[in-house]
Short mmCIF file of C-alpha atoms and ligand atoms in Angstrom, two decimals:
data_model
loop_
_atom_site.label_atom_id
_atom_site.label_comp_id
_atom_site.label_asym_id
_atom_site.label_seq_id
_atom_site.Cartn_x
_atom_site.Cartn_y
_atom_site.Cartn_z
CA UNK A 1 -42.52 110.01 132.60
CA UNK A 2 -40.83 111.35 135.78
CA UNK A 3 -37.11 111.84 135.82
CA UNK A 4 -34.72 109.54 137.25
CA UNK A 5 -32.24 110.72 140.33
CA UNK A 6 -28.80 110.29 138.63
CA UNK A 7 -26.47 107.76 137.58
CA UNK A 8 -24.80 106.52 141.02
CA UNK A 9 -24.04 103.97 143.76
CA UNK A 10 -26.12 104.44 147.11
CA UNK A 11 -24.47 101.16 148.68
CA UNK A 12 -22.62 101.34 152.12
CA UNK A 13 -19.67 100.56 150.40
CA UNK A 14 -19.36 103.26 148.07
CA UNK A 15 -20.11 105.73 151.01
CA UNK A 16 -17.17 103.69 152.80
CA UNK A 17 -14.78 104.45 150.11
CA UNK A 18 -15.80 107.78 149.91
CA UNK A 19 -14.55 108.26 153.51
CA UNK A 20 -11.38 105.94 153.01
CA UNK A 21 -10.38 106.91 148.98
CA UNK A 22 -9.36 110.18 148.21
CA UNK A 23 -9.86 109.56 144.81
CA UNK A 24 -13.12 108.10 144.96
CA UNK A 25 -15.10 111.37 143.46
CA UNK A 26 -12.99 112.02 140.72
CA UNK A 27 -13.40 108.04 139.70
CA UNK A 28 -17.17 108.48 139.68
CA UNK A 29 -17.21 111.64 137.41
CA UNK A 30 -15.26 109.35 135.04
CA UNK A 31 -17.89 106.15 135.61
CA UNK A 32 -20.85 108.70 135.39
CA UNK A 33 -20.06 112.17 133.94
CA UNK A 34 -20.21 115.15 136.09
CA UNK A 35 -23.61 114.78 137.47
CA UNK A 36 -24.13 111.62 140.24
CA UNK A 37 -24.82 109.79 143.31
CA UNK A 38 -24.02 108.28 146.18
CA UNK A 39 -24.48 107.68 150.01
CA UNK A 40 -23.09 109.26 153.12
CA UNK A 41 -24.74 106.74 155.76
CA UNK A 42 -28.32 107.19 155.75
CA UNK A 43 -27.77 110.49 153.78
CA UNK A 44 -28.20 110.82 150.17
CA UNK A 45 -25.97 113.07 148.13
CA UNK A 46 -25.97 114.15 144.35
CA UNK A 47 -22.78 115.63 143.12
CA UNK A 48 -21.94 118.43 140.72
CA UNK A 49 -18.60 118.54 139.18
CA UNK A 50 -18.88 120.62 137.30
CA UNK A 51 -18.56 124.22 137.96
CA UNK A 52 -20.85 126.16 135.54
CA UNK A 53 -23.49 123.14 136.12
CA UNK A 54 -23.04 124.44 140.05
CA UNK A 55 -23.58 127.97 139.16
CA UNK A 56 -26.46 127.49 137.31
CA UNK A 57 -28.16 124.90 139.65
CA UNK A 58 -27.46 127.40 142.38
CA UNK A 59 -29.19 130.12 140.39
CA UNK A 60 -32.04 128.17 138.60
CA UNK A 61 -32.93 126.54 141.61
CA UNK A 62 -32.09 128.96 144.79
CA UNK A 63 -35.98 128.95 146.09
CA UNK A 64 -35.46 124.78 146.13
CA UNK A 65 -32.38 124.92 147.43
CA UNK A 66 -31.60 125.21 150.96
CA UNK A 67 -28.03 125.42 153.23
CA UNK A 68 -26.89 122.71 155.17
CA UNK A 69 -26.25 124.22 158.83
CA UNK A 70 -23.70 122.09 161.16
CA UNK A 71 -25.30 121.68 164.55
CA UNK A 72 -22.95 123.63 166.62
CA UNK A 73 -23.75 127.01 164.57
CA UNK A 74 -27.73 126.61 165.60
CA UNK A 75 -27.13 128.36 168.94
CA UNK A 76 -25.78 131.80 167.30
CA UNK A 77 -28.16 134.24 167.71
CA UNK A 78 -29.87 135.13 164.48
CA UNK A 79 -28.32 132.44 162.39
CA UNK A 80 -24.47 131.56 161.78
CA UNK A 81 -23.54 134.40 158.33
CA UNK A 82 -23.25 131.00 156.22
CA UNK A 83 -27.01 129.24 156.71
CA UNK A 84 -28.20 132.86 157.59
CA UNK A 85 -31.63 133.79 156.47
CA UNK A 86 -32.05 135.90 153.28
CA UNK A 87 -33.51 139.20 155.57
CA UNK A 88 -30.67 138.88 158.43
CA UNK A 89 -27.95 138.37 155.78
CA UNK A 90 -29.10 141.13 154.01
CA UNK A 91 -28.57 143.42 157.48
CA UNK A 92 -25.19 141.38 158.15
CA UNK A 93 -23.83 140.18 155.43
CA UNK A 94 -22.20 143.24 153.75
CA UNK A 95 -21.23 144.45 157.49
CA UNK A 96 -19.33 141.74 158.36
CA UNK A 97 -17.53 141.88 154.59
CA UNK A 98 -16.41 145.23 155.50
CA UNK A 99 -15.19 144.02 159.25
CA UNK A 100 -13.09 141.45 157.21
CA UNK A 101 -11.69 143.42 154.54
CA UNK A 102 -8.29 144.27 154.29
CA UNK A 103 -8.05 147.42 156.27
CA UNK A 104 -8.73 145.77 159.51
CA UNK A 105 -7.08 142.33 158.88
CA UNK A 106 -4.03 144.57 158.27
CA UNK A 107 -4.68 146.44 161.04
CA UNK A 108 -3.07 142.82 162.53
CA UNK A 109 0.13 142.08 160.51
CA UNK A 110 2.73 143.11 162.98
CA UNK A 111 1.10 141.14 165.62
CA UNK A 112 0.92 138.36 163.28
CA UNK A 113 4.28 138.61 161.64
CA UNK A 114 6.15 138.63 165.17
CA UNK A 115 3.96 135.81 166.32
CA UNK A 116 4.78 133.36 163.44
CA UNK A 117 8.22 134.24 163.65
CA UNK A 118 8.25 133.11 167.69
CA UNK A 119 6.39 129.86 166.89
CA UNK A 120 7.46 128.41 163.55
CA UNK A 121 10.92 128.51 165.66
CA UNK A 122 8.80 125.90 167.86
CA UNK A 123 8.46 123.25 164.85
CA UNK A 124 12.31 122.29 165.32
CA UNK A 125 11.75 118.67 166.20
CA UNK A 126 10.12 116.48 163.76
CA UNK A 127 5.89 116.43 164.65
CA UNK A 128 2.35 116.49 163.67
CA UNK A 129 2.72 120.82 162.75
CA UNK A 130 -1.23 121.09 163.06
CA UNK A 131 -2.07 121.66 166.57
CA UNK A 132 1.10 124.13 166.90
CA UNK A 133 -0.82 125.77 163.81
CA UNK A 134 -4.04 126.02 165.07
CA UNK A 135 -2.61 127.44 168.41
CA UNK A 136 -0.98 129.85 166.26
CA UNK A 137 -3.73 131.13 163.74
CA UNK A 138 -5.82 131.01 166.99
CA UNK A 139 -3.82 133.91 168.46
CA UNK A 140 -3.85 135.86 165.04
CA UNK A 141 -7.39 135.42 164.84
CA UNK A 142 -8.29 136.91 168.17
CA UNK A 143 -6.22 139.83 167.74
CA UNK A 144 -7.62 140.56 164.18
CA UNK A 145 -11.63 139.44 165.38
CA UNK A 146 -10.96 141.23 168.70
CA UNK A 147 -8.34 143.27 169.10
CA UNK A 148 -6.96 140.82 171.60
CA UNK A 149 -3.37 140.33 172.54
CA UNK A 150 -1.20 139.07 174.78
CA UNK A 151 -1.44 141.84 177.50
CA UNK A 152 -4.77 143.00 177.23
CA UNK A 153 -6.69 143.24 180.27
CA UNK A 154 -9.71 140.78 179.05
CA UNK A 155 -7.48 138.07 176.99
CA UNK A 156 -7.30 135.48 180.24
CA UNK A 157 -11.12 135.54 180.82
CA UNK A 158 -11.84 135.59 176.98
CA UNK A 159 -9.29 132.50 176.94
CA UNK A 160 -10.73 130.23 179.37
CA UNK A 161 -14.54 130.77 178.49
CA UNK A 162 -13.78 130.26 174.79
CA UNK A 163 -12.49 127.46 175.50
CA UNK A 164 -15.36 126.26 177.69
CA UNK A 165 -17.70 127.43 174.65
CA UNK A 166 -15.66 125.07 171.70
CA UNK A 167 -15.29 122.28 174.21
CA UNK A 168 -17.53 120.15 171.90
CA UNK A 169 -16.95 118.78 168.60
CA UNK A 170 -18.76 120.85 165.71
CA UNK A 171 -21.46 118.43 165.21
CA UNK A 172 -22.78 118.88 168.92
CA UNK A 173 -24.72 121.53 170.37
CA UNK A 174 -22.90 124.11 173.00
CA UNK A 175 -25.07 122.44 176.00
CA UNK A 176 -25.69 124.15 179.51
CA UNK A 177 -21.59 124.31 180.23
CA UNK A 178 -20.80 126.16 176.48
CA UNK A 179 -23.98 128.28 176.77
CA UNK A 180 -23.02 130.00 180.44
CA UNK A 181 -19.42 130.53 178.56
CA UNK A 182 -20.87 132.33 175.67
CA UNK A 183 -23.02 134.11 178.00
CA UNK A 184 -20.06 135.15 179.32
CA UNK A 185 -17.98 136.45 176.40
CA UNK A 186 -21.04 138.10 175.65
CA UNK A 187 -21.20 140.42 178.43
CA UNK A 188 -17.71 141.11 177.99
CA UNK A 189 -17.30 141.97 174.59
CA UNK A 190 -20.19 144.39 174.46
CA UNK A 191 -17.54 146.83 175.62
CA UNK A 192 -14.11 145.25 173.17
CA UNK A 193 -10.77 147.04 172.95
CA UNK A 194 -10.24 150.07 170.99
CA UNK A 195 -7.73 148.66 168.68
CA UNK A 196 -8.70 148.19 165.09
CA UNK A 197 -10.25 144.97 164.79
CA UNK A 198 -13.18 142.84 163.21
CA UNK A 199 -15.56 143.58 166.49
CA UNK A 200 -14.11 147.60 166.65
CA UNK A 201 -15.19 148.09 163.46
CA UNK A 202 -18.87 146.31 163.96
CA UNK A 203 -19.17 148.07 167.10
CA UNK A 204 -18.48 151.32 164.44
CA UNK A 205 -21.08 150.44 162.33
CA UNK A 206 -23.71 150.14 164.97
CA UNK A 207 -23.53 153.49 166.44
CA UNK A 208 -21.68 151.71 169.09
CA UNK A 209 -24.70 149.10 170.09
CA UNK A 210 -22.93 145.57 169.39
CA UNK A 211 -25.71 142.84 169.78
CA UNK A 212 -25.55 138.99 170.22
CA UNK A 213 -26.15 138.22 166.17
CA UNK A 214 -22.64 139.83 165.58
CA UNK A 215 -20.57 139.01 168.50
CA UNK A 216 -22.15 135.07 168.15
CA UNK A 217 -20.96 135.38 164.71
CA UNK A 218 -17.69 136.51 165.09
CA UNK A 219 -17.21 133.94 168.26
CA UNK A 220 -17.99 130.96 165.87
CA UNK A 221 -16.27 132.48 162.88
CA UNK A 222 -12.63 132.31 165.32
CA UNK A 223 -14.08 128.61 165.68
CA UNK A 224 -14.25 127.65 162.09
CA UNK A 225 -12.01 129.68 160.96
CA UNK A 226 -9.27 128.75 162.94
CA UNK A 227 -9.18 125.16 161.26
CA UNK A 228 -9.99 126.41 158.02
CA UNK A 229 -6.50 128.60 158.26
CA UNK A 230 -4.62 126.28 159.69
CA UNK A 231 -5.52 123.49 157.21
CA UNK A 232 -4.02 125.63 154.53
CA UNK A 233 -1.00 126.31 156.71
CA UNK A 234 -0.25 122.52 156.51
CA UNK A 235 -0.78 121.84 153.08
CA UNK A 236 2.18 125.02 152.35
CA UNK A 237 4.56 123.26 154.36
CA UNK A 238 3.81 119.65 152.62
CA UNK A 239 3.62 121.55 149.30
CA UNK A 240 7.00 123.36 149.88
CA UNK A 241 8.82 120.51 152.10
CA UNK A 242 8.35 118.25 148.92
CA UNK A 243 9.30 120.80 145.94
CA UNK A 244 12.11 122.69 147.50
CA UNK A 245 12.38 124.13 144.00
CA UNK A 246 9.41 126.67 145.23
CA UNK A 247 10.83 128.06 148.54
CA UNK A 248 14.29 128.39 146.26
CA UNK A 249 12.33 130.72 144.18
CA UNK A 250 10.58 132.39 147.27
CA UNK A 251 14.06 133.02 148.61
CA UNK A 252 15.12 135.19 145.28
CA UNK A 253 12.40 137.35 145.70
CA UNK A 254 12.54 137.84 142.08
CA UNK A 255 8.60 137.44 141.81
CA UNK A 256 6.71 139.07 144.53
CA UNK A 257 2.88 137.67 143.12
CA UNK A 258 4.99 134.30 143.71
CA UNK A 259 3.79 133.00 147.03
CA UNK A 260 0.37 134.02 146.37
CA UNK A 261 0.37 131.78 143.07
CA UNK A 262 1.69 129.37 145.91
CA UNK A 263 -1.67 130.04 148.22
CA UNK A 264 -3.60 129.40 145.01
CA UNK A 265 -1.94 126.21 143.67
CA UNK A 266 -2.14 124.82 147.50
CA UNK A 267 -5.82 125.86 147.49
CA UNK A 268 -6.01 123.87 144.19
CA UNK A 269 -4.52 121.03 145.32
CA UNK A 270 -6.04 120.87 148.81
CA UNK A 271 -7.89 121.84 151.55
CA UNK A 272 -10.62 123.83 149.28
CA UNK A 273 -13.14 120.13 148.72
CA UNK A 274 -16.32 120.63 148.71
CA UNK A 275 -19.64 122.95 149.41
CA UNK A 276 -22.86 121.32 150.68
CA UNK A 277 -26.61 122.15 150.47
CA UNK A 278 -29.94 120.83 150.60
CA UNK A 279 -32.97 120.06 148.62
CA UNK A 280 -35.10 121.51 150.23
CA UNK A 281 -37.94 121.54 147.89
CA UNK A 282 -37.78 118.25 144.71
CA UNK A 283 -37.00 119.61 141.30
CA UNK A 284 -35.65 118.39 138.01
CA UNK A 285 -32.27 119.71 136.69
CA UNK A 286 -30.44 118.45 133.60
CA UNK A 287 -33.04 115.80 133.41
CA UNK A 288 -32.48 114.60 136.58
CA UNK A 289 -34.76 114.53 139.63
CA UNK A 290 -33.80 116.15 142.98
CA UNK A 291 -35.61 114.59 145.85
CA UNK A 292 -36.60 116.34 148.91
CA UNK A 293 -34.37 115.72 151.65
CA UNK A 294 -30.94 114.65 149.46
CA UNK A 295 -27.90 116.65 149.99
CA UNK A 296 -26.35 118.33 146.99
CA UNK A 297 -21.72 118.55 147.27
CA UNK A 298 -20.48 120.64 145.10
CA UNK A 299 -17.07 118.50 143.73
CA UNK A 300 -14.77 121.89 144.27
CA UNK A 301 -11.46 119.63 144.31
CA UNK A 302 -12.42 117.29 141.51
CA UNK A 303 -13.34 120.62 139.29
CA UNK A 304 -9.88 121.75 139.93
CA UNK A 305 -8.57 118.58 138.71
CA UNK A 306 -9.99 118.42 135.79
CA UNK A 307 -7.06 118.41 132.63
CA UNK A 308 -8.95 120.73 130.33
CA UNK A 309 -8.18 123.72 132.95
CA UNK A 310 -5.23 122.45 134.31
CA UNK A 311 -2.57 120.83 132.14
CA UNK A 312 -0.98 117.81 134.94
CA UNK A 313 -3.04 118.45 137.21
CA UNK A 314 -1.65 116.75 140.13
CA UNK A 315 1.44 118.75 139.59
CA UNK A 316 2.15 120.98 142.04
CA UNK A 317 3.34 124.00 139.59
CA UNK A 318 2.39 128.15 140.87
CA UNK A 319 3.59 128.91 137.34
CA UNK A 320 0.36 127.59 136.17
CA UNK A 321 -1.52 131.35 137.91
CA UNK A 322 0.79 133.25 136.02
CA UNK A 323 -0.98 135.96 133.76
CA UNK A 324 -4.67 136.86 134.20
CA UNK A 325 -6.54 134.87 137.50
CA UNK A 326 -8.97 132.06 135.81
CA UNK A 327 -12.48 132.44 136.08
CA UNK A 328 -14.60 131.16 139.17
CA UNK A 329 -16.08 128.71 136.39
CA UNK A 330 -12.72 127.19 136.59
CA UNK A 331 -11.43 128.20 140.10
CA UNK A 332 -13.16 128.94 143.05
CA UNK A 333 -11.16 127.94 146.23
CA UNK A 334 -13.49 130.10 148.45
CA UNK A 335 -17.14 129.38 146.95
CA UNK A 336 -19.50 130.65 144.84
CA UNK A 337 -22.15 133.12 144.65
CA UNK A 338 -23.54 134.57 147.44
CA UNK A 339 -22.05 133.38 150.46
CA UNK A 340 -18.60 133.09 149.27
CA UNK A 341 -15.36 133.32 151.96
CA UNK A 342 -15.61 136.87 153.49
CA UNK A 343 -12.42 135.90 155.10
CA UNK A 344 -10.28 135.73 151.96
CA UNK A 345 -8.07 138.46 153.52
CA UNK A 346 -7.92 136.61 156.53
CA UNK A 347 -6.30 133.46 155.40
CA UNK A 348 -3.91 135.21 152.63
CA UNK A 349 -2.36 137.56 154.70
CA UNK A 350 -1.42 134.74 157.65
CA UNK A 351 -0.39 132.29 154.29
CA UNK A 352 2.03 135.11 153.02
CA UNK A 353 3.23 135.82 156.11
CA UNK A 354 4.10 132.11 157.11
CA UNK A 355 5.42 131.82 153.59
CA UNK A 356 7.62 134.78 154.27
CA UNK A 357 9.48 133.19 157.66
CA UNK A 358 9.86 129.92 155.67
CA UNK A 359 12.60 131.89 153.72
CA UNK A 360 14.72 131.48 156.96
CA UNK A 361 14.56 127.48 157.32
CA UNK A 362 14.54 124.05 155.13
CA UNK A 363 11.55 122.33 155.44
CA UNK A 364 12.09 118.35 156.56
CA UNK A 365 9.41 116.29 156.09
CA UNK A 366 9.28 112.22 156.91
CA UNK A 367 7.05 109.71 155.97
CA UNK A 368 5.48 109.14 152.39
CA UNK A 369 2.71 111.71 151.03
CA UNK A 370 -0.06 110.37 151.58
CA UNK A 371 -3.56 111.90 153.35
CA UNK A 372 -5.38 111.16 155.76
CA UNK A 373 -8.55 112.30 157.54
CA UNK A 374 -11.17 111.54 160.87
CA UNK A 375 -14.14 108.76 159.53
CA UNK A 376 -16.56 111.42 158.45
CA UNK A 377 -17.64 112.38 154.83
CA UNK A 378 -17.45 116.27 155.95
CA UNK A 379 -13.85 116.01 157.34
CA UNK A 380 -10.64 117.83 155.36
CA UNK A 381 -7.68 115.94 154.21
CA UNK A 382 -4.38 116.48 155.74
CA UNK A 383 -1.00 115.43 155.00
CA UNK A 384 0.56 112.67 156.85
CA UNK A 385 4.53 113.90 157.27
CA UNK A 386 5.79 114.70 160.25
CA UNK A 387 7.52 118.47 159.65
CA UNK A 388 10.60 119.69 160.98
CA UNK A 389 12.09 123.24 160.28
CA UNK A 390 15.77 123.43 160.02
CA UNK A 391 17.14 127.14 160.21
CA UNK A 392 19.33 128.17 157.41
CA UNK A 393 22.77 129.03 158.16
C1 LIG B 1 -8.06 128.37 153.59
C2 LIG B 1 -8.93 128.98 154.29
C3 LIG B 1 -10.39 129.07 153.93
C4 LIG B 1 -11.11 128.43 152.97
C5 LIG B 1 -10.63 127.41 151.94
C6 LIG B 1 -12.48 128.92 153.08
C7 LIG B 1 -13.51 128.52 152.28
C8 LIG B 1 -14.80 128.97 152.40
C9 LIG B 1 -15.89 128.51 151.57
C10 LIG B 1 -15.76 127.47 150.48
C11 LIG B 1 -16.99 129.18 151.96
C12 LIG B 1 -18.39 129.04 151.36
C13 LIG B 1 -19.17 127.98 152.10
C14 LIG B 1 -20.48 127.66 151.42
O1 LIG B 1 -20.90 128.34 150.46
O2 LIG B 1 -21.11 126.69 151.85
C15 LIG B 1 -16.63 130.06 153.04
C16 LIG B 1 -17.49 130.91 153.68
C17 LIG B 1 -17.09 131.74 154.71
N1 LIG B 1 -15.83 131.88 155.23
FE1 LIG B 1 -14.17 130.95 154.62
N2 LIG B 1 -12.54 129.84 154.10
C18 LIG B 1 -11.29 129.96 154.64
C19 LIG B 1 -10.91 130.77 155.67
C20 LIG B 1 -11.73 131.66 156.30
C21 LIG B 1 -11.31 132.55 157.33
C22 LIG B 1 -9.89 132.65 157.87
C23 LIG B 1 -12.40 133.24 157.73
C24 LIG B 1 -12.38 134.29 158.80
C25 LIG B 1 -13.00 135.36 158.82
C26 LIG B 1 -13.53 132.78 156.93
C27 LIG B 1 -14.82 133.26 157.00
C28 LIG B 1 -15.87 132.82 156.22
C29 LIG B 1 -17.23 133.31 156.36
C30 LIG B 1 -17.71 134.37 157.35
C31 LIG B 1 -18.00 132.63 155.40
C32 LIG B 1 -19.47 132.83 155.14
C33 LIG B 1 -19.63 134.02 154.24
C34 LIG B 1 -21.06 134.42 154.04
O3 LIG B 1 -21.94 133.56 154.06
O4 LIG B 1 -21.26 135.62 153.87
N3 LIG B 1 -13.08 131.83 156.08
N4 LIG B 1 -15.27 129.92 153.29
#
């Protein structure tokens, strides 16, 4: 007899409440066990929460399995690094990890550090902190991808056609107007700064021959990237604004691993959700059947909820990373296997660094925690205080 799909709603209103109820996931691993369905709209999704179950589905079943591109990364030249095919990625994948790594990201800290100094100085009235964040990780970003800062020759005319390029929302295509702008940024980053920097160091690699694949990619990395960054960025302050107990214990510097145990209990809590690919090819799995065509999400959030790893897990408690890291069977904020975050360094080292300046204010938050998101089963949640930063005397 064939195999069923799994356990699961498909009905319109359990994909509404996905959207709506933060804790709907977590309340269908309890009605159905770690393996189920539902609907997103006139998708179909099985879920895994379960992270060795996700590791071994990815690895039993990679030749079935397929990535889940957005729409705006199918104009990059030779395929966006994350839905990449296996031959370019093996060509570009390792290069860009080394354009990433710490060296270069580094490379960026004083730029950074004075930068988040001048602009978390800028959250004194209460507000919404996340465009003010994006703005910000936006300008780290350049100067780390591109060597970019305020005073270079090029950063006007890389400004205004990267902005003409990410004019649409991600689930569009560029179209004619974002096309002539990455045309543009093209032509003028064939020839970048000399400053260390992500596209330096490509250039490096390449005997000095950049070429669209790795100057699209690095154009749409500053894209996603830029959100991913700032998302975390929010998530510290709501963290920290509603334990003060944790920025008290920043401020003794008595523990310097402590505000990266912070990075990873925020990551726990937040902003790291989901992964998403695609059947591309039906197969059974744990008994179940995998039709063509249905998405597979990854549960990250609800496997980092789950009580046997993480004693109250809705806690928000850094102590719980003291001692050895856990395993990515346990915790894996940045994905899993093979195209895991290259840009690990990248959002630590602006985290720390924002961390750092909060030393030098008291975080006042209004309105009740709660999170909120657009009407789309891909968006992030976000917290829904308004922030304002209060300097220390
Ligand atoms: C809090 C911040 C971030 C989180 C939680 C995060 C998370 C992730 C996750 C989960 C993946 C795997 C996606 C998948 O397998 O479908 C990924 C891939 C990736 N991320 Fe991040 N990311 C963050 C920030 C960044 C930053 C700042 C960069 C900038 C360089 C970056 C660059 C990348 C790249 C290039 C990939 C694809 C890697 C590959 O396929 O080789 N990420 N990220």
């Amino acid at each position: 007899m064939k195999a069923q799909t799994p356990p699961g709603s498909l009905s319109l209103f359990s994909s509404l409440r996905a959207i709506r109820q933060r804790s709907f996931y977590s309340e269908e691993v309890k009605k159905y066990g770690p393996v189920f369905k539902t609907a997103q709209f006139h998708h179909r999704v099985i879920c895994i929460a379960n992270l060795p179950l996700a590791h071994r589905l990815l690895r039993e079943q990679a030749a079935s399995i397929a990535p889940c591109p957005q729409n705006f990364t199918k104009d990059v030249t030779g395929g966006f690094l994350r839905f990449m095919s296996p031959m370019n990625y093996k060509i570009y994948g390792p290069m860009f990890r080394r354009a990433f790594a710490r060296p270069v990201v580094e490379a960026s800290s004083s730029f950074a550090r004075k930068k988040i100094h001048e602009d978390l100085a800028g959250l004194a009235l209460p507000q919404d902190p996340l465009n003010k964040l994006k703005d910000l990780t936006h300008q780290i970003f350049v100067r780390i991808l591109f060597g970019l800062e305020p005073g270079s020759p090029m950063l006007d005319k890389f400004r205004s056609s990267f902005a003409a390029m990410a004019d649409k929302s991600m689930s569009q295509r560029l179209g004619t107007a974002g096309l002539a702008a990455l045309a543009d940024l093209r032509a003028m980053l064939r020839n970048p700064p000399e400053a260390i920097s992500s596209i330096s160091d490509l250039a490096q690699q390449l005997d000095g021959t950049l070429n669209d694949t790795v100057i699209d990619n690095l154009l749409f990395t500053l894209r996603i990237s830029t959100n991913d960054a700032a998302g975390l960025l929010v998530w510290i302050l709501e963290f920290l604004g509603r334990n003060p107990y944790w920025l008290d214990q920043v401020r003794k510097q008595e523990d310097p691993t402590l505000p990266s145990r912070i990075i990873k209990e925020t990551l726990r809590l937040s902003r790291s959700e989901f992964l998403y690919r695609r059947v591309a090819q039906e197969f059974e799995f744990e008994n179940f059947r995998f039709p063509e065509g249905w998405l597979i999400r990854i549960c990250i959030a609800e496997c980092h909820l789950d009580p046997t790893h993480f004693a109250a897990p809705y806690t928000f408690n850094p102590d719980r990373f003291l001692g050895p890291p856990p395993s990515d069977h346990i915790y894996s904020p940045f994905g899993i296997r093979d195209h895991a975050c290259s840009g690990v360094e990248f959002a630590t080292m602006i985290a720390n660094l924002v961390i750092d300046e909060l030393r030098n204010y008291d975080i006042i938050l209004s309105g009740p925690a709660l999170a909120q998101r657009g009407f789309r089963h891909w968006n992030h949640w976000c917290p829904s205080s308004k922030v304002a930063l209060r300097p220390r005397t």
